[in-house]
């Protein structure tokens, strides 16, 4: 259950070919839930370009089919596309996240990071224009973390039509973004370029830890 989230502050939507990250103390997942349509804001109105796709923190909640290719194709069933179009979309989206050679691999043989990349491929196959990414690297080791980050960056840069909003608590991931937003308790505190947000967070951390040194 996501906590209530007011829509009192506006998020600047990232332009195409842009990856924007939300670094949050609390409330960012609720913000994504509102943007994805999973819950209604307690106040205000939300507008977002469609189609958009939400990629969960835990890939096991989203990757459900027995093989990589069938999982990416699964979401296309509702679109009633010709078989050739389905195959083309699956191949193109898997290639975008560096997983094309894994198309026949059983899902249970993949690492957590590879599963996340398959989930992203599924979103791309549905021609989503906005990717809503909820702390994708929380359960990943460093190798898989970098693999997922690169997959997202390659996806948003591939054709200039996809934008991504990435929620993270990992400060080191900010360097991969083109812009950032810092939130607390569901409210936007500051938004701007990565350098500005990074400095703001580090100052807050220094003040916090400084209290324990007195």
XYZ file of C-alpha atoms in Angstrom:
214
model
C 0.000 0.000 0.000
C 1.437 3.359 -1.031
C 0.953 6.304 1.344
C -1.156 9.295 0.218
C 0.681 11.581 -2.139
C -0.384 15.180 -2.831
C 0.255 16.585 -6.297
C 1.005 20.063 -4.996
C 4.451 20.316 -6.578
C 5.174 19.895 -10.260
C 7.844 17.579 -11.604
C 9.617 18.939 -14.660
C 9.250 16.079 -17.131
C 12.592 15.089 -18.650
C 13.010 15.804 -22.326
C 13.561 12.936 -24.753
C 17.043 11.423 -24.504
C 17.121 12.352 -20.836
C 17.358 10.356 -17.629
C 16.132 12.200 -14.560
C 16.532 10.801 -11.083
C 14.602 11.366 -7.881
C 16.723 11.060 -4.739
C 14.364 10.852 -1.823
C 14.309 10.473 1.902
C 10.682 9.336 1.696
C 7.680 9.547 -0.622
C 9.223 9.014 -4.058
C 7.647 5.607 -4.690
C 4.270 7.154 -3.939
C 5.014 9.826 -6.522
C 5.720 7.153 -9.125
C 2.542 5.335 -8.102
C 0.519 8.458 -8.873
C 2.268 8.969 -12.206
C 1.646 5.326 -13.139
C -2.024 5.575 -12.199
C -1.799 3.078 -9.333
C -3.221 5.628 -6.901
C -4.902 9.016 -7.029
C -3.271 12.175 -5.644
C -4.874 13.613 -2.531
C -4.877 17.031 -4.219
C -4.079 18.543 -7.598
C -3.923 17.064 -11.091
C -1.268 14.894 -12.747
C -0.458 14.907 -16.455
C 1.946 12.482 -18.103
C 2.651 11.474 -21.680
C 1.294 8.054 -22.588
C 2.060 5.296 -22.928
C 4.210 4.980 -19.812
C 5.464 1.911 -17.987
C 6.309 1.237 -14.355
C 9.250 -1.055 -13.580
C 9.166 -2.491 -10.068
C 11.973 -2.551 -7.514
C 11.836 -6.355 -7.379
C 11.950 -7.884 -10.896
C 10.337 -11.100 -9.612
C 7.108 -9.100 -9.257
C 7.143 -8.317 -12.983
C 9.081 -10.973 -14.892
C 6.666 -13.912 -14.999
C 7.070 -15.948 -18.202
C 9.393 -18.970 -18.578
C 11.854 -17.462 -21.090
C 13.284 -14.016 -21.765
C 11.672 -13.605 -25.185
C 8.246 -14.800 -24.072
C 8.300 -12.442 -21.098
C 9.035 -9.405 -23.251
C 6.298 -10.478 -25.686
C 3.778 -11.071 -22.894
C 2.674 -7.445 -22.547
C 2.138 -7.119 -26.292
C -0.775 -9.558 -26.222
C -3.237 -6.807 -25.346
C -2.192 -4.822 -28.440
C -3.262 -7.598 -30.853
C -0.234 -7.086 -33.107
C 0.747 -9.318 -36.066
C 3.284 -11.987 -35.125
C 6.023 -10.408 -37.241
C 5.543 -7.085 -35.433
C 5.728 -8.813 -32.043
C 8.975 -10.527 -32.995
C 10.442 -7.257 -34.271
C 9.543 -5.373 -31.088
C 10.907 -8.109 -28.848
C 14.217 -8.240 -30.725
C 14.588 -4.464 -30.840
C 13.838 -3.960 -27.146
C 16.107 -6.793 -26.007
C 18.895 -5.401 -28.152
C 18.404 -1.971 -26.548
C 19.137 -3.410 -23.087
C 21.917 -5.746 -24.197
C 19.894 -8.949 -23.761
C 19.208 -10.039 -27.345
C 21.458 -13.087 -27.096
C 19.462 -14.227 -24.038
C 16.077 -14.388 -25.798
C 15.714 -18.166 -25.348
C 17.209 -18.304 -21.845
C 14.997 -19.522 -18.978
C 14.148 -16.667 -16.618
C 15.261 -18.603 -13.545
C 18.842 -18.713 -14.844
C 19.175 -14.905 -14.890
C 20.741 -12.654 -12.264
C 18.691 -9.932 -10.597
C 20.185 -7.276 -12.859
C 19.436 -9.290 -15.982
C 15.837 -9.707 -14.863
C 15.587 -5.944 -14.412
C 16.862 -5.451 -17.945
C 14.220 -7.877 -19.224
C 11.549 -5.877 -17.377
C 12.828 -2.676 -19.015
C 12.790 -4.412 -22.406
C 9.154 -5.325 -21.847
C 8.328 -1.665 -21.276
C 10.217 -0.622 -24.409
C 8.461 -3.293 -26.482
C 5.143 -1.655 -25.630
C 6.491 1.582 -27.162
C 6.382 3.387 -23.817
C 7.470 7.001 -23.995
C 8.057 7.367 -20.255
C 9.779 4.796 -18.028
C 8.930 5.049 -14.317
C 11.725 3.185 -12.541
C 11.346 2.436 -8.837
C 14.722 1.853 -7.136
C 15.820 -0.734 -9.689
C 19.232 -1.352 -8.147
C 18.229 -1.830 -4.488
C 18.845 -5.593 -4.467
C 21.699 -5.666 -6.984
C 25.450 -6.049 -6.618
C 27.751 -3.488 -8.225
C 28.123 -5.410 -11.499
C 24.363 -5.749 -12.030
C 23.809 -2.179 -10.820
C 26.026 -0.755 -13.563
C 24.478 -3.092 -16.141
C 20.971 -1.838 -15.363
C 22.049 1.822 -15.340
C 23.715 1.437 -18.733
C 20.646 -0.349 -20.105
C 18.425 2.560 -19.078
C 20.797 5.162 -20.490
C 21.090 3.279 -23.788
C 17.299 2.945 -23.966
C 16.586 6.651 -23.528
C 19.301 7.574 -26.025
C 18.430 4.986 -28.683
C 15.724 6.760 -30.658
C 15.247 10.073 -28.876
C 11.634 9.308 -27.926
C 11.959 7.700 -24.486
C 12.406 9.520 -21.176
C 13.016 7.950 -17.770
C 12.228 9.000 -14.210
C 14.418 6.958 -11.866
C 13.858 6.820 -8.098
C 16.971 5.994 -6.075
C 18.434 6.294 -2.596
C 21.950 5.663 -3.921
C 23.745 8.986 -4.165
C 26.443 7.571 -6.474
C 23.827 6.965 -9.181
C 23.167 10.678 -9.610
C 26.232 11.046 -11.825
C 24.482 9.064 -14.564
C 21.474 11.385 -14.713
C 20.844 14.552 -16.710
C 18.820 16.169 -13.949
C 17.684 15.391 -10.424
C 14.968 16.055 -7.865
C 15.303 15.717 -4.084
C 12.172 14.849 -2.104
C 11.219 14.446 1.543
C 7.864 13.156 2.813
C 6.356 13.254 -0.665
C 7.318 16.887 -1.276
C 9.858 18.287 -3.719
C 12.553 20.136 -1.785
C 14.826 21.068 -4.677
C 15.283 20.171 -8.336
C 17.978 21.072 -10.834
C 21.200 19.812 -12.351
C 23.028 16.859 -10.840
C 25.875 18.903 -9.386
C 23.498 21.213 -7.505
C 21.430 18.373 -6.068
C 24.501 16.341 -5.114
C 26.009 19.274 -3.212
C 22.685 19.923 -1.468
C 22.423 16.307 -0.283
C 26.032 16.155 0.885
C 25.532 19.330 2.947
C 22.443 17.803 4.561
C 24.412 14.659 5.341
C 27.280 16.672 6.835
C 24.887 18.616 9.085
C 23.173 15.392 10.169
C 26.372 13.573 11.079
C 27.776 16.738 12.620
C 25.167 16.508 15.374
C 26.692 13.229 16.538
C 30.168 14.714 16.754
C 29.250 17.393 19.266
